[in-house]
Amino acid sequence: MLLTIDVGNTNTVFAVHNGDDFLGEWRCSTYAARTADQYYVWLRQLMEFNGLDVVIDDVVISSVVPQVVFNLRVLSDRYYNCRPLVVGKADCVLPVAVRVDEGTLVGADRLVNTVAGYDRYGGDLIVVDFGTATTFDVVDSDGAYIGGVIAPGVNLSIKALHEAAAALPNIDVTKPQRVVGTNTIACMQSGVFWGYVGLIEGICKQIRGERDRPMKIVATGGLSTLFNQGTDVFDHIDAELTMHGLVLISEHNRKTMDE
């Protein structure tokens, strides 16, 4: 069984894959001081609660928080008796090329989404990921990652607005009934929702214009379904994109080692 781990700035997602399907998925807050023992007890209890009695023999990790990886390595070694594959490290071979400026460090999540996006939807693709940052990743016709765009995430923008303006409350992200709000919360919700719709559509339009070719657009991340209600720019919504990419990278590296 394969344990896939996606460490984001806000949440960390764990999932178990049996070679064909995901058997379970769980998430916790990303916390650098959480120990390997704590991870194991938490995961073991959740697996038992879901009726899963499995033996983990492979672990693959994607992380944008380097401080977390050490304890996840210990988890893999101590409790699963295996060395984890960490995306972005020298011993992790990607099935696609990365064509960016020399010396540029590309986020592991963006590479994983590129691999998954190309596998499911082919090349000439824009992957929009709604995370702590809202990222736009461009996949070339041959599946190579060729760059993208990083914008502030939705919740990060709300937090900044609340903290910088004393009179503005902290709000939930939702699609407002009308564009023109008649109270402070409605005005803020409209600004956030329709502002990000405009950002998404505008950046995707600019990428398509610069590439001068048809580009498919796939969205992933927790808020992708919400923003899909306000635009028809997305060709696909894929909540499992990152986890699928981790499975593909793990399989590719196993095949590479066997050859």
CSV table of C-alpha atoms in Angstrom, one decimal:
chain,number,residue,atom,x,y,z
A,1,MET,CA,0.0,0.0,0.0
A,2,LEU,CA,1.1,3.5,-0.8
A,3,LEU,CA,0.7,6.4,1.6
A,4,THR,CA,0.6,9.8,-0.2
A,5,ILE,CA,1.3,12.9,1.8
A,6,ASP,CA,0.7,16.5,0.5
A,7,VAL,CA,2.0,19.1,2.9
A,8,GLY,CA,0.5,22.6,2.2
A,9,ASN,CA,1.1,25.8,4.1
A,10,THR,CA,-2.3,25.4,5.9
A,11,ASN,CA,-3.2,21.8,5.8
A,12,THR,CA,-1.5,18.4,5.3
A,13,VAL,CA,-3.4,15.6,3.5
A,14,PHE,CA,-2.8,11.9,3.9
A,15,ALA,CA,-4.3,9.2,1.7
A,16,VAL,CA,-3.9,5.5,1.2
A,17,HIS,CA,-3.8,4.0,-2.3
A,18,ASN,CA,-3.9,0.3,-3.1
A,19,GLY,CA,-2.7,0.5,-6.7
A,20,ASP,CA,-6.1,1.0,-8.2
A,21,ASP,CA,-8.0,3.4,-5.9
A,22,PHE,CA,-7.8,5.6,-2.8
A,23,LEU,CA,-9.1,3.8,0.2
A,24,GLY,CA,-9.2,6.8,2.5
A,25,GLU,CA,-8.1,10.4,2.9
A,26,TRP,CA,-7.5,12.5,6.0
A,27,ARG,CA,-6.2,16.0,6.7
A,28,CYS,CA,-4.7,17.9,9.6
A,29,SER,CA,-3.3,21.4,10.2
A,30,THR,CA,0.2,21.7,9.0
A,31,TYR,CA,2.4,22.0,12.2
A,32,ALA,CA,6.2,21.7,12.0
A,33,ALA,CA,6.5,20.5,15.6
A,34,ARG,CA,4.2,17.5,15.2
A,35,THR,CA,6.3,14.4,15.9
A,36,ALA,CA,6.4,11.1,14.0
A,37,ASP,CA,4.7,9.4,16.9
A,38,GLN,CA,1.9,11.9,16.9
A,39,TYR,CA,1.4,11.4,13.1
A,40,TYR,CA,1.3,7.6,13.5
A,41,VAL,CA,-1.1,7.5,16.4
A,42,TRP,CA,-3.5,9.9,14.6
A,43,LEU,CA,-3.3,8.0,11.3
A,44,ARG,CA,-3.7,4.6,13.0
A,45,GLN,CA,-6.8,5.7,14.8
A,46,LEU,CA,-8.4,7.2,11.7
A,47,MET,CA,-7.6,4.0,9.6
A,48,GLU,CA,-9.1,1.8,12.3
A,49,PHE,CA,-12.2,4.1,12.5
A,50,ASN,CA,-12.6,3.6,8.7
A,51,GLY,CA,-12.1,-0.1,8.9
A,52,LEU,CA,-8.8,-0.1,7.2
A,53,ASP,CA,-6.3,-2.8,8.2
A,54,VAL,CA,-3.5,-2.2,5.7
A,55,VAL,CA,0.3,-2.5,5.6
A,56,ILE,CA,2.0,0.6,4.3
A,57,ASP,CA,5.2,-0.2,2.3
A,58,ASP,CA,5.7,2.9,0.3
A,59,VAL,CA,5.4,6.6,1.1
A,60,VAL,CA,5.6,9.6,-1.2
A,61,ILE,CA,5.7,13.2,0.0
A,62,SER,CA,5.1,16.6,-1.6
A,63,SER,CA,5.8,19.5,0.8
A,64,VAL,CA,6.0,23.3,0.5
A,65,VAL,CA,7.0,23.5,4.2
A,66,PRO,CA,10.5,22.0,4.5
A,67,GLN,CA,10.5,21.9,8.3
A,68,VAL,CA,7.7,19.3,8.3
A,69,VAL,CA,9.5,16.8,6.1
A,70,PHE,CA,12.0,15.6,8.8
A,71,ASN,CA,9.3,14.1,11.0
A,72,LEU,CA,7.5,12.6,8.1
A,73,ARG,CA,10.7,10.9,7.1
A,74,VAL,CA,11.0,9.5,10.7
A,75,LEU,CA,7.4,8.4,10.4
A,76,SER,CA,8.1,6.4,7.3
A,77,ASP,CA,11.3,4.9,8.6
A,78,ARG,CA,10.1,4.1,12.2
A,79,TYR,CA,6.6,2.8,11.5
A,80,TYR,CA,6.5,1.8,7.9
A,81,ASN,CA,10.1,0.6,7.5
A,82,CYS,CA,10.6,2.4,4.2
A,83,ARG,CA,12.5,5.4,2.9
A,84,PRO,CA,10.0,8.0,1.6
A,85,LEU,CA,10.1,9.5,-1.9
A,86,VAL,CA,10.2,13.3,-1.5
A,87,VAL,CA,9.2,15.3,-4.6
A,88,GLY,CA,11.8,17.9,-5.5
A,89,LYS,CA,14.8,15.9,-4.0
A,90,ALA,CA,17.5,14.7,-6.3
A,91,ASP,CA,16.5,11.0,-6.0
A,92,CYS,CA,12.9,11.7,-7.1
A,93,VAL,CA,12.6,11.4,-10.9
A,94,LEU,CA,9.7,13.2,-12.5
A,95,PRO,CA,8.0,11.8,-15.6
A,96,VAL,CA,7.9,15.3,-17.2
A,97,ALA,CA,10.5,17.9,-17.9
A,98,VAL,CA,10.8,21.2,-16.0
A,99,ARG,CA,11.8,24.1,-18.2
A,100,VAL,CA,12.3,27.2,-16.1
A,101,ASP,CA,15.1,29.7,-15.4
A,102,GLU,CA,18.3,27.9,-14.2
A,103,GLY,CA,18.5,27.8,-10.4
A,104,THR,CA,14.7,28.3,-10.0
A,105,LEU,CA,13.2,26.2,-7.2
A,106,VAL,CA,9.7,25.1,-8.3
A,107,GLY,CA,7.2,24.2,-5.5
A,108,ALA,CA,6.6,20.5,-5.2
A,109,ASP,CA,2.9,20.9,-5.3
A,110,ARG,CA,3.1,22.6,-8.7
A,111,LEU,CA,5.2,19.8,-10.1
A,112,VAL,CA,2.8,17.2,-8.8
A,113,ASN,CA,-0.2,19.0,-10.3
A,114,THR,CA,1.7,19.2,-13.7
A,115,VAL,CA,2.3,15.5,-13.7
A,116,ALA,CA,-1.3,14.7,-12.8
A,117,GLY,CA,-2.8,17.3,-15.1
A,118,TYR,CA,-0.9,16.1,-18.1
A,119,ASP,CA,-1.8,12.5,-17.4
A,120,ARG,CA,-5.5,13.2,-17.1
A,121,TYR,CA,-6.0,16.1,-19.6
A,122,GLY,CA,-3.0,16.2,-21.9
A,123,GLY,CA,-0.8,19.1,-22.7
A,124,ASP,CA,-1.4,22.8,-23.4
A,125,LEU,CA,-3.0,23.0,-20.0
A,126,ILE,CA,-3.4,25.6,-17.2
A,127,VAL,CA,-3.8,24.2,-13.7
A,128,VAL,CA,-5.4,26.7,-11.2
A,129,ASP,CA,-4.8,25.6,-7.6
A,130,PHE,CA,-6.8,27.4,-4.9
A,131,GLY,CA,-4.5,27.0,-1.8
A,132,THR,CA,-2.8,29.4,0.6
A,133,ALA,CA,-1.6,31.0,-2.6
A,134,THR,CA,-3.6,30.8,-5.9
A,135,THR,CA,-1.3,29.4,-8.4
A,136,PHE,CA,-1.5,29.1,-12.2
A,137,ASP,CA,0.8,26.4,-13.7
A,138,VAL,CA,1.3,26.1,-17.4
A,139,VAL,CA,1.9,22.6,-18.9
A,140,ASP,CA,3.4,22.5,-22.4
A,141,SER,CA,2.2,20.2,-25.2
A,142,ASP,CA,4.7,17.5,-24.2
A,143,GLY,CA,3.8,17.7,-20.5
A,144,ALA,CA,6.7,19.9,-19.4
A,145,TYR,CA,6.2,22.4,-16.7
A,146,ILE,CA,7.1,25.8,-18.2
A,147,GLY,CA,6.2,28.3,-15.5
A,148,GLY,CA,3.2,30.1,-14.2
A,149,VAL,CA,1.7,32.7,-11.9
A,150,ILE,CA,1.5,33.1,-8.1
A,151,ALA,CA,-1.2,35.3,-6.6
A,152,PRO,CA,-2.3,35.7,-3.0
A,153,GLY,CA,-4.7,33.1,-1.9
A,154,VAL,CA,-8.4,33.9,-1.2
A,155,ASN,CA,-8.3,33.3,2.6
A,156,LEU,CA,-4.9,35.1,2.8
A,157,SER,CA,-6.4,38.2,1.2
A,158,ILE,CA,-9.4,38.1,3.5
A,159,LYS,CA,-7.1,37.9,6.5
A,160,ALA,CA,-4.9,40.8,5.3
A,161,LEU,CA,-8.0,42.9,4.7
A,162,HIS,CA,-9.4,42.2,8.1
A,163,GLU,CA,-6.1,42.9,9.9
A,164,ALA,CA,-5.2,46.0,8.0
A,165,ALA,CA,-8.6,47.7,8.3
A,166,ALA,CA,-9.9,47.9,11.8
A,167,ALA,CA,-13.5,48.4,10.8
A,168,LEU,CA,-13.7,45.4,8.5
A,169,PRO,CA,-14.7,42.0,10.0
A,170,ASN,CA,-13.3,38.6,9.1
A,171,ILE,CA,-15.7,36.9,6.6
A,172,ASP,CA,-16.4,33.6,5.1
A,173,VAL,CA,-15.9,33.1,1.4
A,174,THR,CA,-19.2,32.7,-0.4
A,175,LYS,CA,-20.9,33.7,-3.7
A,176,PRO,CA,-23.0,36.8,-2.9
A,177,GLN,CA,-26.6,37.0,-4.2
A,178,ARG,CA,-25.8,40.4,-5.8
A,179,VAL,CA,-22.7,42.2,-6.9
A,180,VAL,CA,-23.7,45.4,-5.2
A,181,GLY,CA,-23.7,44.8,-1.4
A,182,THR,CA,-26.0,46.7,0.9
A,183,ASN,CA,-24.0,46.1,4.1
A,184,THR,CA,-20.3,45.7,5.0
A,185,ILE,CA,-20.1,41.9,4.9
A,186,ALA,CA,-22.0,41.7,1.6
A,187,CYS,CA,-19.7,44.3,0.1
A,188,MET,CA,-16.6,42.4,1.2
A,189,GLN,CA,-18.0,39.0,0.0
A,190,SER,CA,-18.7,40.5,-3.4
A,191,GLY,CA,-15.3,42.1,-3.6
A,192,VAL,CA,-13.5,38.9,-2.7
A,193,PHE,CA,-15.7,36.5,-4.9
A,194,TRP,CA,-16.0,38.6,-8.0
A,195,GLY,CA,-12.6,40.1,-7.6
A,196,TYR,CA,-11.1,36.6,-7.7
A,197,VAL,CA,-13.3,35.6,-10.6
A,198,GLY,CA,-11.9,38.5,-12.5
A,199,LEU,CA,-8.4,37.6,-11.5
A,200,ILE,CA,-8.8,34.0,-12.6
A,201,GLU,CA,-10.4,34.9,-16.0
A,202,GLY,CA,-7.9,37.7,-16.6
A,203,ILE,CA,-4.8,35.7,-15.9
A,204,CYS,CA,-6.0,32.7,-17.9
A,205,LYS,CA,-6.9,35.0,-20.8
A,206,GLN,CA,-3.4,36.6,-20.7
A,207,ILE,CA,-1.7,33.1,-20.6
A,208,ARG,CA,-3.8,31.9,-23.6
A,209,GLY,CA,-2.9,35.1,-25.5
A,210,GLU,CA,0.8,34.7,-24.7
A,211,ARG,CA,0.8,31.0,-25.7
A,212,ASP,CA,-1.3,31.8,-28.8
A,213,ARG,CA,-2.9,28.4,-28.8
A,214,PRO,CA,-6.0,26.7,-27.3
A,215,MET,CA,-5.4,26.0,-23.6
A,216,LYS,CA,-7.5,23.7,-21.4
A,217,ILE,CA,-8.0,24.9,-17.8
A,218,VAL,CA,-8.4,22.6,-14.8
A,219,ALA,CA,-9.1,23.8,-11.3
A,220,THR,CA,-8.2,22.1,-8.0
A,221,GLY,CA,-8.1,23.0,-4.3
A,222,GLY,CA,-10.8,23.4,-1.8
A,223,LEU,CA,-12.4,26.6,-3.3
A,224,SER,CA,-12.4,25.4,-6.9
A,225,THR,CA,-16.1,24.3,-6.8
A,226,LEU,CA,-17.1,27.6,-5.2
A,227,PHE,CA,-15.5,29.8,-7.9
A,228,ASN,CA,-16.7,27.5,-10.6
A,229,GLN,CA,-20.2,28.9,-9.8
A,230,GLY,CA,-19.1,32.4,-11.0
A,231,THR,CA,-17.2,31.5,-14.2
A,232,ASP,CA,-17.3,29.2,-17.2
A,233,VAL,CA,-13.5,29.4,-17.7
A,234,PHE,CA,-12.8,26.0,-16.2
A,235,ASP,CA,-13.0,22.9,-18.4
A,236,HIS,CA,-12.6,20.5,-15.4
A,237,ILE,CA,-12.7,20.6,-11.6
A,238,ASP,CA,-10.5,17.9,-10.1
A,239,ALA,CA,-10.3,17.8,-6.3
A,240,GLU,CA,-8.0,14.7,-6.4
A,241,LEU,CA,-5.4,16.1,-8.8
A,242,THR,CA,-2.5,16.4,-6.4
A,243,MET,CA,-3.0,13.0,-4.8
A,244,HIS,CA,-3.2,11.4,-8.3
A,245,GLY,CA,0.0,13.1,-9.2
A,246,LEU,CA,1.8,11.7,-6.2
A,247,VAL,CA,0.7,8.2,-7.1
A,248,LEU,CA,2.0,8.7,-10.7
A,249,ILE,CA,5.4,9.9,-9.4
A,250,SER,CA,5.7,7.0,-7.0
A,251,GLU,CA,4.9,4.5,-9.8
A,252,HIS,CA,7.3,6.2,-12.2
A,253,ASN,CA,10.2,6.0,-9.7
A,254,ARG,CA,9.5,2.3,-8.9
A,255,LYS,CA,9.6,1.5,-12.6
A,256,THR,CA,12.8,3.5,-13.0
A,257,MET,CA,14.4,1.6,-10.2
A,258,ASP,CA,13.4,-1.7,-11.7
A,259,GLU,CA,14.9,-1.0,-15.1
